[in-house]
Coordinates of C-alpha atoms in Angstrom, one line a residue:
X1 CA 90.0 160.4 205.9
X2 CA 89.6 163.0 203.7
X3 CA 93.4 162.8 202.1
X4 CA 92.5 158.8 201.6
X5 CA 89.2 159.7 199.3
X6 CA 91.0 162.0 197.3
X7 CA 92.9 158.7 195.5
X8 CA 89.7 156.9 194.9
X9 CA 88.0 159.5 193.1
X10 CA 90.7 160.4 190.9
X11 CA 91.1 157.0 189.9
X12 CA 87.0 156.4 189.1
X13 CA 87.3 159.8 187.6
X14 CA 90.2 158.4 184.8
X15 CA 88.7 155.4 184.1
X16 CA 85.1 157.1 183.6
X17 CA 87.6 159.5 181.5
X18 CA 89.0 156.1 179.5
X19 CA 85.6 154.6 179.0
X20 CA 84.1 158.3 177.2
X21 CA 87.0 158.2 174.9
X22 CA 87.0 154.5 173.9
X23 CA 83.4 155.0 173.3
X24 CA 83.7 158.2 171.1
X25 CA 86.6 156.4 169.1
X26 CA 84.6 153.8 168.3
X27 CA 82.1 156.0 167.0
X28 CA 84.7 157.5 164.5
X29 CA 86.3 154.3 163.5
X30 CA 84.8 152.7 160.5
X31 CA 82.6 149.7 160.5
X32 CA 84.2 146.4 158.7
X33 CA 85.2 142.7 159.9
X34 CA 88.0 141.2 158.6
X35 CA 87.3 138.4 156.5
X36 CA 89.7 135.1 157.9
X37 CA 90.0 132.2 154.6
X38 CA 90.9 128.8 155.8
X39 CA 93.3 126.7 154.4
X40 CA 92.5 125.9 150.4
X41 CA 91.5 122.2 150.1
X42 CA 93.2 120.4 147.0
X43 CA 90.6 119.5 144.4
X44 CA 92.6 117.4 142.8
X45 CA 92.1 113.4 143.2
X46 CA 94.7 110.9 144.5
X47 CA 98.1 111.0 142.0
X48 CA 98.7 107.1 142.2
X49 CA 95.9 104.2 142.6
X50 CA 96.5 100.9 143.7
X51 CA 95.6 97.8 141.0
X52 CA 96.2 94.1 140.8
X53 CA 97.1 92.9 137.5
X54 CA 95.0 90.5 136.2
X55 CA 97.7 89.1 133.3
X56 CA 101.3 89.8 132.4
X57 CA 101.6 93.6 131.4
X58 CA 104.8 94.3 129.7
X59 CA 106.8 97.4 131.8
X60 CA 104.6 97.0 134.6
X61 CA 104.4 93.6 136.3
X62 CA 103.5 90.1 136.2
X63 CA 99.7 89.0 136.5
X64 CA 98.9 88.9 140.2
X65 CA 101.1 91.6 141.4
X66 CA 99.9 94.7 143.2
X67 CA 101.7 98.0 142.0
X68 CA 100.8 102.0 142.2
X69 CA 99.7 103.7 138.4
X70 CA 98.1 106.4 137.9
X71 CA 94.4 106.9 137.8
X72 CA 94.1 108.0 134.2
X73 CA 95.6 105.0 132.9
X74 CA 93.9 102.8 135.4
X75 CA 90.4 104.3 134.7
X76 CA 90.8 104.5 130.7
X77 CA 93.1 101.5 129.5
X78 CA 93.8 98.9 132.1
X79 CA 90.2 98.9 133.6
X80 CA 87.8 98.6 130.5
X81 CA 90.1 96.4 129.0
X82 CA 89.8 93.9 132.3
X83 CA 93.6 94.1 132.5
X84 CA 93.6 95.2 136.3
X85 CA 91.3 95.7 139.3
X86 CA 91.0 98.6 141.8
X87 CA 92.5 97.2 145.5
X88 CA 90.8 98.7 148.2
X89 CA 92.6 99.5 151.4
X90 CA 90.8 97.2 153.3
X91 CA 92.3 94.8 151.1
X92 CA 95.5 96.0 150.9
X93 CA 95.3 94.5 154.7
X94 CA 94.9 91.3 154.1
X95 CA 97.3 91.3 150.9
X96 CA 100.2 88.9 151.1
X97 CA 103.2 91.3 151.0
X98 CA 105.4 89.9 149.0
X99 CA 102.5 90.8 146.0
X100 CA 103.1 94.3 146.5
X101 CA 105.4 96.5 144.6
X102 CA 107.0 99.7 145.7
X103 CA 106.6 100.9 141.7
X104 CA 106.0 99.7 138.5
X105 CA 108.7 96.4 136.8
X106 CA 109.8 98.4 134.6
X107 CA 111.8 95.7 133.2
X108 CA 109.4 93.2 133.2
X109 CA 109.3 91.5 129.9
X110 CA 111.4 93.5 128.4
X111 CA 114.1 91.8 126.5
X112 CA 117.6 91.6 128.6
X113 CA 120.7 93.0 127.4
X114 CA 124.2 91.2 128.3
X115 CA 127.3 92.6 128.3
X116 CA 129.3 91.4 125.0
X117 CA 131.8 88.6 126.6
X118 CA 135.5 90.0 126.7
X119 CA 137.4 88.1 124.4
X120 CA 139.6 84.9 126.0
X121 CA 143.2 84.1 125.1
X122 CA 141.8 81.6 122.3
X123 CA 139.4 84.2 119.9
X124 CA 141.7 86.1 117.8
X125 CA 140.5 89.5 117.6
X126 CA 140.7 92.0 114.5
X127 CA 141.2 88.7 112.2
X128 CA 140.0 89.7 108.4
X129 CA 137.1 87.3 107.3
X130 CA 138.0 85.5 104.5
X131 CA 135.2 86.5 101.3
X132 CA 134.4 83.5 99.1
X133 CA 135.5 83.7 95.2
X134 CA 132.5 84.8 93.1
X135 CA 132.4 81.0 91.2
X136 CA 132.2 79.8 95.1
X137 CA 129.3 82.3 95.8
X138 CA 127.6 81.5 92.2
X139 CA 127.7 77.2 93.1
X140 CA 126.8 78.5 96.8
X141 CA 123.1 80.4 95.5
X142 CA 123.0 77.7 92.5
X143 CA 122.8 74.6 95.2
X144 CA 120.5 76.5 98.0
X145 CA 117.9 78.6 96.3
X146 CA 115.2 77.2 95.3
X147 CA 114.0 78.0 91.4
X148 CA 111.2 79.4 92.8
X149 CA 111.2 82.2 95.2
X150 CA 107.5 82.9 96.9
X151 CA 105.9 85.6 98.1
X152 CA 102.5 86.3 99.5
X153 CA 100.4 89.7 99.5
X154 CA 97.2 90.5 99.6
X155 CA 95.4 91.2 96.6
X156 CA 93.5 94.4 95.5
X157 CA 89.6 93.4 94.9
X158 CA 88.1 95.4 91.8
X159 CA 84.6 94.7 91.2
X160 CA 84.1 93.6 88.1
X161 CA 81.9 95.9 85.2
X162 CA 78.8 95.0 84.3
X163 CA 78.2 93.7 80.9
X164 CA 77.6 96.0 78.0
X165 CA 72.9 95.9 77.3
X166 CA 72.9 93.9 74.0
X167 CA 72.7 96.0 70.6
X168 CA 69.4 96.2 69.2
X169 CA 68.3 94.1 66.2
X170 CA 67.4 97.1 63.9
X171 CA 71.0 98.8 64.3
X172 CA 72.7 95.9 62.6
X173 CA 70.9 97.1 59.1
X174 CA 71.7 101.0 57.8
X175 CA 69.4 103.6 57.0
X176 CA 70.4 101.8 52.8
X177 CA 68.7 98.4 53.5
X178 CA 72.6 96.8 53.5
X179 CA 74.2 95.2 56.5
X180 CA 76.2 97.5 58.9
X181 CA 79.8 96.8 59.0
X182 CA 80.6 94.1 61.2
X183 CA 82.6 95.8 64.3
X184 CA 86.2 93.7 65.4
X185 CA 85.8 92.3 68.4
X186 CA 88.2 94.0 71.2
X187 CA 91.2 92.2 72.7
X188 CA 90.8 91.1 75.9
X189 CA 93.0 93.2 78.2
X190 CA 95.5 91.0 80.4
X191 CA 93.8 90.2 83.7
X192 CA 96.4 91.3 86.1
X193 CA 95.4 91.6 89.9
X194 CA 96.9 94.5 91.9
X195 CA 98.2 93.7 95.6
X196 CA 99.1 95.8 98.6
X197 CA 102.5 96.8 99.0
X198 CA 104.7 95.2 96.7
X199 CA 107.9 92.5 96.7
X200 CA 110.4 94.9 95.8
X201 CA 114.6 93.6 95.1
X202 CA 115.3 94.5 98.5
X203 CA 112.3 91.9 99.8
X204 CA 114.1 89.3 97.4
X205 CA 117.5 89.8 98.2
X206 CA 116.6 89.5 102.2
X207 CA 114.2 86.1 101.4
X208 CA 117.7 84.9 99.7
X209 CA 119.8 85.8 102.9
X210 CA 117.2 83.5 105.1
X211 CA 117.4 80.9 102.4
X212 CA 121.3 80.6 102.8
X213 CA 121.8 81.3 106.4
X214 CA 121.3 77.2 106.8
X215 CA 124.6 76.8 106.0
X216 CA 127.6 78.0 107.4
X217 CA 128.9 78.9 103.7
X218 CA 125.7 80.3 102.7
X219 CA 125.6 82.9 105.6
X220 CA 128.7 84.1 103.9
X221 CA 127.3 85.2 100.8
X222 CA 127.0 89.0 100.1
X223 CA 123.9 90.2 98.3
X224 CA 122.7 93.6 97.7
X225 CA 119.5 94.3 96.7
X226 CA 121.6 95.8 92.9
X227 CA 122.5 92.5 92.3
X228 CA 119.1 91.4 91.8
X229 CA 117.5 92.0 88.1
X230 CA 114.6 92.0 86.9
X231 CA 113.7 90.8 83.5
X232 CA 109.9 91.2 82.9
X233 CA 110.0 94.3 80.5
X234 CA 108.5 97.5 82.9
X235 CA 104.6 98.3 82.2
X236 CA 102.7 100.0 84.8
X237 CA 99.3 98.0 83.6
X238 CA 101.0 94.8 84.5
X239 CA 102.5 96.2 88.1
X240 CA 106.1 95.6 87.0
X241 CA 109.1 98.5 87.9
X242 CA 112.7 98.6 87.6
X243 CA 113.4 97.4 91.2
X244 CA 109.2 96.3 92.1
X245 CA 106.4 94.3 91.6
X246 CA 102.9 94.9 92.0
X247 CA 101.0 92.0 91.0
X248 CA 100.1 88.7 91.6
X249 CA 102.1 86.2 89.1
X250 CA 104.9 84.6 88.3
X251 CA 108.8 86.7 87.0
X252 CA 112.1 86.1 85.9
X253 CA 114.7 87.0 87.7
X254 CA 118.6 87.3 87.5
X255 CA 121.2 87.1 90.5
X256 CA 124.0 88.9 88.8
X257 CA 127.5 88.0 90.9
X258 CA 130.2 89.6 89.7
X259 CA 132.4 87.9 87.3
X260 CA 130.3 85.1 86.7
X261 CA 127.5 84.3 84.2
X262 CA 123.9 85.1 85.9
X263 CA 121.6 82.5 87.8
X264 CA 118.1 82.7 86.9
X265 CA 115.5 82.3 88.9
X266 CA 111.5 83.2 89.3
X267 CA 109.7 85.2 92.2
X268 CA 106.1 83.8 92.7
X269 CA 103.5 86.2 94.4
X270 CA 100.5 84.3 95.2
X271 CA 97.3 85.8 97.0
X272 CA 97.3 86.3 100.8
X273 CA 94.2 85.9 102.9
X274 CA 93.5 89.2 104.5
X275 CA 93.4 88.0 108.2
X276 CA 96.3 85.8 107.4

C-alpha cells in the first residue's frame, strides 16, 4: 500500500509545482493584448453603373439599349442632361436580354471605313491624268463661275457716337465785333463695317472648286489660292490685305491662269445673322 501512495503524491506534488510557476511567470510577464484588425473594407463606390440610353449616343449605343459606364460620367453628363437613366437590378430582371450589352458600341455611329476595292482587270492603274491646256481651263472658269462670288459673315456692331452739343451763338462773333472764320466742314469718313473672321484667297479659291466640281471638266481645274488676285488697293481702314478681306462689300478680283489673259470677277460679303 504504502509503495502505491508514493506515485500519487509525487505526481500532485509536480503539478502543485507546475501551477506555482505558471502563476509566478505570469506575474513577471508584462500586461498587453494584442490588438487583431479585420479585413479593410473598400470605400470606394461601384467602378461601372448600369444605364439605359434614352437617345442615340454616338460611341456608346443606340437609344434603348442597356450598357455598363462609369459612374462619373453617368452622374455628371448623361444624367442631368436626361440622356440616360439609372437600371436597378430589380430591373435588370425583368429586362429583355437582347437590350443588354456586355460594354459600350463603340462603333456606334461612327462613320465606317471600307477597304479601298483591289483593282479589276479593266482599271488601268498608274495611268497619268491628262491636265487641261490653260485656254481650256480659262473657257472652263469663264463658263461656270458666276460674276459674282458670295460670301456671308457676320458683321462687327460699333455703336455709333453721339453727336457733337451744338456751338453756342456768342462763339461765332470774336472778341473784334467781326464774324469768326467759318470752319470747313469735315469729310465724312467711308462707312466700312468690320466682320468676324475674314474671306481670305484661300476661302475663294475653295468656293471656286465647289462651283466647278458640277462638271466632270470643271473638277479638273487646278487652282491655288496664288492664282487668285486681289485688286482693291490695300488699306487697313477699309479691311482690305494682300491675300484678305475684312469687311462687308463688294471687290474685284482676278483669276490669273497661266498663259492666258486674267478673268475678272467680284467677291460679295454680305451680313450674316448671328444665329444663322
Amino acid at each position: 500500500m504504502a509503495s502505491l501512495a508514493k506515485p500519487a503524491m509525487s505526481s500532485q506534488c509536480l503539478g502543485y509545482l507546475r501551477r506555482l510557476a505558471g502563476l509566478h511567470c505570469a506575474k513577471l510577464r508584462p500586461s498587453f493584448h494584442q490588438q487583431v484588425r479585420g479585413k479593410k473594407k473598400n470605400a470606394k463606390g461601384p467602378h461601372i453603373v448600369n444605364v439605359r440610353l434614352l437617345e442615340d449616343i454616338r460611341g456608346y449605343g443606340r437609344k434603348g439599349s442597356i450598357i455598363p459606364i462609369a459612374p462619373g460620367r453617368m452622374r455628371n453628363i448623361y444624367y442631368p442632361q436626361r440622356k440616360a437613366e439609372y437600371v436597378t437590378k430589380a430591373q435588370m430582371q425583368t429586362t429583355n436580354q437582347k437590350d443588354v450589352m456586355a460594354e459600350r458600341d463603340f462603333s456606334f455611329g461612327l462613320p465606317q471605313t471600307h477597304p479601298d476595292p483591289q483593282p479589276t482587270e479593266e482599271v488601268a492603274i498608274g495611268m497619268p491624268v491628262k491636265l487641261l491646256t490653260p485656254k481650256r481651263t480659262s473657257e472652263i472658269i469663264e463658263a461656270q463661275v458666276p460674276s459674282d462670288i458670295i460670301f456671308y459673315r457676320v458683321p462687327i456692331v460699333v455703336p455709333e457716337p453721339e453727336p457733337a452739343p451744338p456751338e453756342p451763338v456768342g462763339n461765332s462773333i470774336n472778341a473784334i465785333g467781326g464774324e469768326a472764320p467759318v470752319q470747313k466742314a469735315l469729310e465724312p469718313e467711308p462707312s466700312v463695317t468690320r466682320i468676324f473672321g475674314s474671306v481670305s484667297t484661300a476661302d475663294i479659291v475653295e468656293s471656286i472648286k465647289a462651283i466647278l466640281l458640277a462638271s466632270e471638266d470643271g473638277a479638273r481645274v487646278v487652282l491655288a489660292p496664288e492664282d487668285v488676285k486681289i485688286k482693291e488697293k490695300e488699306s487697313q481702314d477699309l479691311g482690305i490685305e494682300s491675300d484678305r478681306l475684312k469687311a462687308l462689300g463688294e471687290f474685284e478680283i482676278e483669276i490669273r491662269v497661266k498663259g492666258v489673259d486674267p478673268l475678272r470677277r467680284r467677291v460679295v460679303i454680305r451680313a450674316q445673322e448671328a444665329d444663322r
